[in-house]
mmCIF file of C-alpha atoms in Angstrom:
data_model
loop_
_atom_site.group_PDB
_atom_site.id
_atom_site.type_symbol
_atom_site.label_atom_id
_atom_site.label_comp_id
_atom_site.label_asym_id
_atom_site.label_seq_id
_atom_site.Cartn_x
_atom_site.Cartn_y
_atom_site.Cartn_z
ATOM 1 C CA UNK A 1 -5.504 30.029 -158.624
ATOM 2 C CA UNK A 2 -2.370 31.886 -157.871
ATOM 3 C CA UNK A 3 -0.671 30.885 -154.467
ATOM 4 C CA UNK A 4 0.284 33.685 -152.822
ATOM 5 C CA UNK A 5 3.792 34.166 -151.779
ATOM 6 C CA UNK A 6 5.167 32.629 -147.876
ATOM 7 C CA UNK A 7 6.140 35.771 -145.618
ATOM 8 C CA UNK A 8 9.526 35.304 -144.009
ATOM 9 C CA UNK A 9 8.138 35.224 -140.418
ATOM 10 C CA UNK A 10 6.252 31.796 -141.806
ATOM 11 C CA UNK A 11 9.386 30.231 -143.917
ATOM 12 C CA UNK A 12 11.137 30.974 -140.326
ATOM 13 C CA UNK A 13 8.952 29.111 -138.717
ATOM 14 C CA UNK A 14 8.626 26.335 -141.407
ATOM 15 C CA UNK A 15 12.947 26.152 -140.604
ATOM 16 C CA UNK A 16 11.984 25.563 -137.141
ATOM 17 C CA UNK A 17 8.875 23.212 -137.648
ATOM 18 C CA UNK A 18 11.650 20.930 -139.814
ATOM 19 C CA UNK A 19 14.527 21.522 -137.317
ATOM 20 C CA UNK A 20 12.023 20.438 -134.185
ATOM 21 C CA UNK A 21 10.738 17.553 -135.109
ATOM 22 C CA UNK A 22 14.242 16.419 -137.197
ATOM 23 C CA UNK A 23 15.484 16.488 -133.572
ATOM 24 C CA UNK A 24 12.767 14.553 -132.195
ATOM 25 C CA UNK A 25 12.753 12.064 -134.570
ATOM 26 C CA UNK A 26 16.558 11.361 -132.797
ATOM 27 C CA UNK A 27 17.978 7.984 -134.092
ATOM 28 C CA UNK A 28 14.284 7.019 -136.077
ATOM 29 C CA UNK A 29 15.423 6.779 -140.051
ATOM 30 C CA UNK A 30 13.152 9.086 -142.413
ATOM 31 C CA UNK A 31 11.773 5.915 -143.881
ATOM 32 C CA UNK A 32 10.061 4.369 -140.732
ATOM 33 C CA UNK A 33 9.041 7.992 -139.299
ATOM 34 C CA UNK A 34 6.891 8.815 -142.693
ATOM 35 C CA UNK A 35 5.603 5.526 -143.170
ATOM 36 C CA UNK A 36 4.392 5.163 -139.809
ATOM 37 C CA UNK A 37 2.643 8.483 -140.353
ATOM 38 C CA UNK A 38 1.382 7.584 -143.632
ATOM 39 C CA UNK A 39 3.027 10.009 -145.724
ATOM 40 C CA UNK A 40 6.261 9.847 -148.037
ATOM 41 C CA UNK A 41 9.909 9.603 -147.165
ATOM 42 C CA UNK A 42 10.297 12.936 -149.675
ATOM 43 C CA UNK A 43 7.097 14.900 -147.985
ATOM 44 C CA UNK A 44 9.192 14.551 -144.599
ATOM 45 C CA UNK A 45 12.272 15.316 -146.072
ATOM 46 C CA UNK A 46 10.608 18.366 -147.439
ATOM 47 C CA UNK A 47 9.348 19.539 -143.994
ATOM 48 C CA UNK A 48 12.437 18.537 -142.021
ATOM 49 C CA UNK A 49 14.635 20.907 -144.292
ATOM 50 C CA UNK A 50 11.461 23.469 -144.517
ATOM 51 C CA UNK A 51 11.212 23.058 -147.945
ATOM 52 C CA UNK A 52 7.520 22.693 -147.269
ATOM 53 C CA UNK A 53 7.298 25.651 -145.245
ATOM 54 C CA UNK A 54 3.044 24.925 -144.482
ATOM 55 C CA UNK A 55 2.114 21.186 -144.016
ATOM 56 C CA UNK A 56 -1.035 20.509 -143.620
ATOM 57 C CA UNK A 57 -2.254 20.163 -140.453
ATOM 58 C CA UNK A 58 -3.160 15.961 -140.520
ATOM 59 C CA UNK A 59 0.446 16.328 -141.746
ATOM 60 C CA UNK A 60 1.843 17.410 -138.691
ATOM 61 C CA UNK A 61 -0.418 15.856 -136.147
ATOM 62 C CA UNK A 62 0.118 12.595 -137.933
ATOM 63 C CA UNK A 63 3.997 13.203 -137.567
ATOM 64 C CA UNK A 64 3.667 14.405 -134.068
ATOM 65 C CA UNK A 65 2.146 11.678 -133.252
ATOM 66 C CA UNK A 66 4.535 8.744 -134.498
ATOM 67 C CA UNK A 67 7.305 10.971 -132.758
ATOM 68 C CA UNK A 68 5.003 11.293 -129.535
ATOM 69 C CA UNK A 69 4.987 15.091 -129.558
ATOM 70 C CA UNK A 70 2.625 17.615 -127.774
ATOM 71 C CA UNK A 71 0.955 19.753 -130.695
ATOM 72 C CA UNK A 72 0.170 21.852 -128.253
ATOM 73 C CA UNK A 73 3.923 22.021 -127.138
ATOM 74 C CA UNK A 74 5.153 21.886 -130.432
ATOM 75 C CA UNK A 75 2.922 25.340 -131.169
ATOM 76 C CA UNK A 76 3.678 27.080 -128.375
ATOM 77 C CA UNK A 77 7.479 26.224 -129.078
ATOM 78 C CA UNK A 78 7.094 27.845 -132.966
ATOM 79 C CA UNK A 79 5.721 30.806 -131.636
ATOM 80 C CA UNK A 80 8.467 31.276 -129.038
ATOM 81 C CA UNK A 81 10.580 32.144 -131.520
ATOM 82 C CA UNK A 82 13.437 30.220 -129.534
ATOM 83 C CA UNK A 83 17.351 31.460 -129.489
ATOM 84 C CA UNK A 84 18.265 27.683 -128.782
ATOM 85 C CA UNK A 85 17.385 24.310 -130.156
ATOM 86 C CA UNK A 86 14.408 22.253 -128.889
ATOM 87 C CA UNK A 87 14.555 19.653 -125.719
ATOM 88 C CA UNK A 88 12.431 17.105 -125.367
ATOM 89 C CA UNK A 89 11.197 15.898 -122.044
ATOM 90 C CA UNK A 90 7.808 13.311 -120.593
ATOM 91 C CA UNK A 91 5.294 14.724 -118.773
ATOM 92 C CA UNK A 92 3.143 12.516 -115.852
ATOM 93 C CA UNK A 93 1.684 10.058 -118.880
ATOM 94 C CA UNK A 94 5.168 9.433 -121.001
ATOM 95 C CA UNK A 95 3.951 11.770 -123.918
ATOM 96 C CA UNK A 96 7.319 14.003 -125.268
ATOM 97 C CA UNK A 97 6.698 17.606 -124.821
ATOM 98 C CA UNK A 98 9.166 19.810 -126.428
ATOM 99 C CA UNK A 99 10.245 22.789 -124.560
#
């Protein structure tokens, strides 16, 4: 099967996927952030520098997750197409929403 070629809009938004949650990973190393979501050192050094472009979507939620992110936030944030980097903030029950 041939894989079909990324567009730019989703390599863009692969850059920001990797730049978003590099930030909210903050002082965790690489190491402990992919093991604790059960996937390789190199796989999230692949998304962080959007190398991988397309995780899967267990990918994600499993990083999300370890980092304490909103996937819903986190979407709505890749859409936006923002002009400035991510912030990070609790809502009522302590879970990081990026905005």
């Amino acid at each position: 099967m041939v894989r079909v070629p990324l567009t730019p809009d989703e390599l863009e938004r692969g850059q920001r996927l990797g730049a978003l949650l590099r930030e909210a990973r903050g002082d965790r190393t690489v190491l402990t952030t992919a093991l604790d979501a059960g996937i390789s050192p190199e796989t999230l050094r692949k998304i962080e520098t959007g190398r991988i472009a397309t995780p899967a979507f267990p990918t994600v939620a499993a990083v999300a997750g370890v980092l304490g992110l909103s996937l819903d936030a986190l979407w709505a944030q890749l859409c936006d197409h923002p002009a400035h980097p991510a912030q990070t903030t609790q809502d009522d029950d302590g879970e990081r929403l990026v905005s």
